[in-house]
Tab-separated table of C-alpha atoms and ligand atoms in Angstrom:
chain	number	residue	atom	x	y	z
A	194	UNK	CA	53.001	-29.292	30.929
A	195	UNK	CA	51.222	-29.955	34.431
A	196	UNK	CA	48.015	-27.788	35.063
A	197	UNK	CA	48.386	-25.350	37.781
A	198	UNK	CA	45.789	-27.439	39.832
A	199	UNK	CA	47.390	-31.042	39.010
A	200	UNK	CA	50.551	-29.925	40.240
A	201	UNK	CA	48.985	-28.134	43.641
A	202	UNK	CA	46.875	-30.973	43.869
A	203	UNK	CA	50.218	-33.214	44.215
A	204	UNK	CA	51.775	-31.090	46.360
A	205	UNK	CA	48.890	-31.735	48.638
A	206	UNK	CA	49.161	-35.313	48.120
A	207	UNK	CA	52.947	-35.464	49.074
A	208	UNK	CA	51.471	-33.596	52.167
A	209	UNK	CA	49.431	-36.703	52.627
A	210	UNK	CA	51.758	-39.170	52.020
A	211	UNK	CA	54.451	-37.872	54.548
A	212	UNK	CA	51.857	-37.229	57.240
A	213	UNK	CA	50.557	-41.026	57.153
A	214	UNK	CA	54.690	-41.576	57.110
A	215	UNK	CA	54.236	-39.428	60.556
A	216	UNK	CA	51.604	-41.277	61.714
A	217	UNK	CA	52.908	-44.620	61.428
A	218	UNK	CA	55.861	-43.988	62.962
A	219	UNK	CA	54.149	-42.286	65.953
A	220	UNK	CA	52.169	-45.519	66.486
A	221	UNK	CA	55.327	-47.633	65.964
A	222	UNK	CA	57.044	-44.949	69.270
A	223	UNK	CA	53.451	-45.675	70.970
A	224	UNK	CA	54.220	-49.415	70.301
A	225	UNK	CA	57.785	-49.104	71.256
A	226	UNK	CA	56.733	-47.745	74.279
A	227	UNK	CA	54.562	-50.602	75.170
A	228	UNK	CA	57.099	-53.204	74.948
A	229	UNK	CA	55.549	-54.628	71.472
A	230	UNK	CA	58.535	-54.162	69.321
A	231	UNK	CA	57.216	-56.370	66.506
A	232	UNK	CA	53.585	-53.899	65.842
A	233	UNK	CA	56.510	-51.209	66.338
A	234	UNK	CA	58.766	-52.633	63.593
A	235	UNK	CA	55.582	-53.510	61.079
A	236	UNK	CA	55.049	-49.630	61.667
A	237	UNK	CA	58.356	-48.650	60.935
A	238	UNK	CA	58.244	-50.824	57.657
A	239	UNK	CA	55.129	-49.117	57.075
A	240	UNK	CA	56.394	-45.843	57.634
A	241	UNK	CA	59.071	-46.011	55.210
A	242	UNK	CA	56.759	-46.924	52.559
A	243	UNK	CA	54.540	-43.795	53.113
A	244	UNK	CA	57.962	-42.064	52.656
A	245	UNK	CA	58.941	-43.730	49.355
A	246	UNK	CA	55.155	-43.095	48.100
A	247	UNK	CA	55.332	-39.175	49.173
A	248	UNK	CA	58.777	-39.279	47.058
A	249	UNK	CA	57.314	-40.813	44.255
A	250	UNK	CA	55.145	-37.890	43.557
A	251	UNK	CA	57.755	-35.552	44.410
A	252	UNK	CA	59.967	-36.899	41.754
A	253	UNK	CA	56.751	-37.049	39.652
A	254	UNK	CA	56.489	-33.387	39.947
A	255	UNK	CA	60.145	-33.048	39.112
A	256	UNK	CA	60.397	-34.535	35.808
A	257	UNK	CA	57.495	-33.080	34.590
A	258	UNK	CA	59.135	-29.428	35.141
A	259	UNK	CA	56.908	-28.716	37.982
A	260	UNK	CA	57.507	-27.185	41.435
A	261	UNK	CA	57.713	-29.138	44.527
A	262	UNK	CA	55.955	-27.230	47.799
A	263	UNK	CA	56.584	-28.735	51.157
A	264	UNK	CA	53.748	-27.831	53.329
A	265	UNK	CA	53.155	-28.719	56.964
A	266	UNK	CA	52.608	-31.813	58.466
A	267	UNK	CA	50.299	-32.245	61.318
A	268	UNK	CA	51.238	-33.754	64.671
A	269	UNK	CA	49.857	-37.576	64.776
A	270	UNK	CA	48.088	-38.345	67.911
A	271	UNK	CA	51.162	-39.599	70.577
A	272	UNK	CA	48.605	-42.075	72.265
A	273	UNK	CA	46.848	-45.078	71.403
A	274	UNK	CA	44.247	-47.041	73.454
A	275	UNK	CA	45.171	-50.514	72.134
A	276	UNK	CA	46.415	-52.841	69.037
A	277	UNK	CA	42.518	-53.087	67.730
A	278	UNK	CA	41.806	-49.348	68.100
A	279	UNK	CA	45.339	-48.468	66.295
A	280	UNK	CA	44.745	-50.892	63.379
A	281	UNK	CA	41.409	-50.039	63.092
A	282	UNK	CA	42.514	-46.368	62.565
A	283	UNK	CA	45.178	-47.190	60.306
A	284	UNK	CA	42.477	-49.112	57.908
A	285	UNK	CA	40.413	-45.796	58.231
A	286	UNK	CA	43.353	-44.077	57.151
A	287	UNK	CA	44.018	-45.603	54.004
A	288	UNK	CA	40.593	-45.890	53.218
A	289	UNK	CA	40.940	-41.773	53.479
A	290	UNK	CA	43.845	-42.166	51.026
A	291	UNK	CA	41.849	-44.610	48.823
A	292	UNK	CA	39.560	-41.608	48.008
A	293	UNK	CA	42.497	-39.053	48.105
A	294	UNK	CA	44.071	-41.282	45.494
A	295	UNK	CA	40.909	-41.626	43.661
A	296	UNK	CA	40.058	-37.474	43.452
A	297	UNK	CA	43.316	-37.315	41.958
A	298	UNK	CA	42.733	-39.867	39.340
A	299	UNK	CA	39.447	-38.072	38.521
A	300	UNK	CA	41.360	-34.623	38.167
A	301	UNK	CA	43.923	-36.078	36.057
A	302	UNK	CA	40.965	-37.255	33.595
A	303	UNK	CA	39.486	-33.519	33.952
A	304	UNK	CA	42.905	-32.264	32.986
A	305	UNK	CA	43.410	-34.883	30.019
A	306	UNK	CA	47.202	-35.410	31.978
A	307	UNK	CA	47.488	-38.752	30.317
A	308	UNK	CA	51.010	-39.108	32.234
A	309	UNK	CA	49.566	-38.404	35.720
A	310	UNK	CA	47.102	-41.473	34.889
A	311	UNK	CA	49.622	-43.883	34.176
A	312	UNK	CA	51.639	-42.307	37.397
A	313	UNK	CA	48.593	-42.739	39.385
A	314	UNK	CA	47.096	-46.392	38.530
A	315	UNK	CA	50.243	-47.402	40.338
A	316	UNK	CA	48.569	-46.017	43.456
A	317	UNK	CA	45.224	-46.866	42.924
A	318	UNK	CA	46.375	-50.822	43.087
A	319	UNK	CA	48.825	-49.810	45.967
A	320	UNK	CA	45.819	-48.579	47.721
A	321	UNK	CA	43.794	-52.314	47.293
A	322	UNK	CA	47.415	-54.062	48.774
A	323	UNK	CA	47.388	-50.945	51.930
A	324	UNK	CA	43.564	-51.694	52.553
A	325	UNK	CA	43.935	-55.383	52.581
A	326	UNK	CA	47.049	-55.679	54.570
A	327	UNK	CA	45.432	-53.169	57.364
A	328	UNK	CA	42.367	-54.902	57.443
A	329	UNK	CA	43.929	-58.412	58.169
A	330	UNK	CA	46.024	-57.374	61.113
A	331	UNK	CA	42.232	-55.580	62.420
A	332	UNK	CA	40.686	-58.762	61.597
A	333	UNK	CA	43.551	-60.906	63.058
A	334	UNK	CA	43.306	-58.709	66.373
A	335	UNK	CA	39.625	-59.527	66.901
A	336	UNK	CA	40.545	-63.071	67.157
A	337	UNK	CA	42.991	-62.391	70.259
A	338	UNK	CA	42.449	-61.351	73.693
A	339	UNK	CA	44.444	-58.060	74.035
A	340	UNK	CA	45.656	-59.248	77.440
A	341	UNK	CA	46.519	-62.871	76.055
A	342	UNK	CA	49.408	-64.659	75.139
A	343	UNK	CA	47.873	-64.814	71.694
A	344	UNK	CA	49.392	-61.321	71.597
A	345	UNK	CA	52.662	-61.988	71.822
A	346	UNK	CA	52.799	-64.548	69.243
A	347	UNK	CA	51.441	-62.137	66.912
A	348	UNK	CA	53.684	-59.795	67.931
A	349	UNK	CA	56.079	-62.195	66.782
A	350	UNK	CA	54.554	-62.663	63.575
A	351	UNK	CA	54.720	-59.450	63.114
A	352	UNK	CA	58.183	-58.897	63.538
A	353	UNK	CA	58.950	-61.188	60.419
A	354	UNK	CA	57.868	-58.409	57.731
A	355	UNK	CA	60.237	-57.883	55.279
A	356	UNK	CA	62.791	-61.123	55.695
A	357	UNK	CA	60.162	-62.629	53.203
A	358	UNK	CA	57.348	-61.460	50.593
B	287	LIG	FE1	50.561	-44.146	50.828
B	287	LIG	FE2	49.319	-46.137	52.842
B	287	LIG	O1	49.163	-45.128	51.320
């Protein structure tokens, strides 16, 4: 059986895990918005994956006979001042999720939940793959003018995601 603080402790995560779905997808509308449809669809790809990780703890929760608790999502910021700034918040972000991920490894060690460690290694190397693929695109984006034609072609680039990994 879950502890009462595991499961609200997952709860809060799926809270987590939908808002950076949120968030990505309101950069991808920013992006949209700024004729870059390629940052827009690498959001959008990115976005669905939040989704898929907020369900996998909600089906976590599930078959382990605990309750599921939707809470509220924040509004994402609508704006963005360029591709650098953006990127450079998403890498923030997952670093925040890094240590999210982390505190709930820790508490599932406190609780002796051996299942919630297994569960959770899962995220702790999806959190090295989120980290390094953020901090590319931020370290890729240094090396271009944001006014340049550079831009587009990484624009381009970007647009492949997903035909091939
Ligand atoms: Fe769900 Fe980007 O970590």
């Amino acid at each position: 059986m879950l502890s009462k603080k595991l499961q609200e402790a997952i709860n809060e995560q799926i809270k987590h895990e939908f808002y950076s779905a949120y968030l990505y997808l309101a950069m991808a509308a920013h992006c949209e918005s700024v004729n870059l449809p390629g940052f827009a669809k690498w959001l959008k790809v990115q976005s669905h994956e939040e989704w898929t990780h907020g369900m996998k703890f909600y089906d976590f929760l599930v078959d382990r006979g605990a309750r599921v608790v939707l809470l509220g999502i924040p509004q994402p910021p609508a704006a963005y001042k360029g591709m650098l700034e953006m990127f450079e918040e998403v890498l923030a972000h997952e670093k925040k999720v890094t240590a999210l991920i982390n505190r709930l490894y820790e508490l599932a060690l406190q609780e002796k939940d051996y299942p919630a460690q297994v569960m959770l290694q899962w995220f702790i190397n999806e959190q090295v793959e989120e980290e390094k693929s953020a901090s590319l695109v931020v370290e890729q984006l240094k090396m271009v003018s944001e006014k340049g034609g550079a831009l587009l072609y990484l624009d381009r680039h970007m647009a492949k995601r997903g035909e091939k990994d």
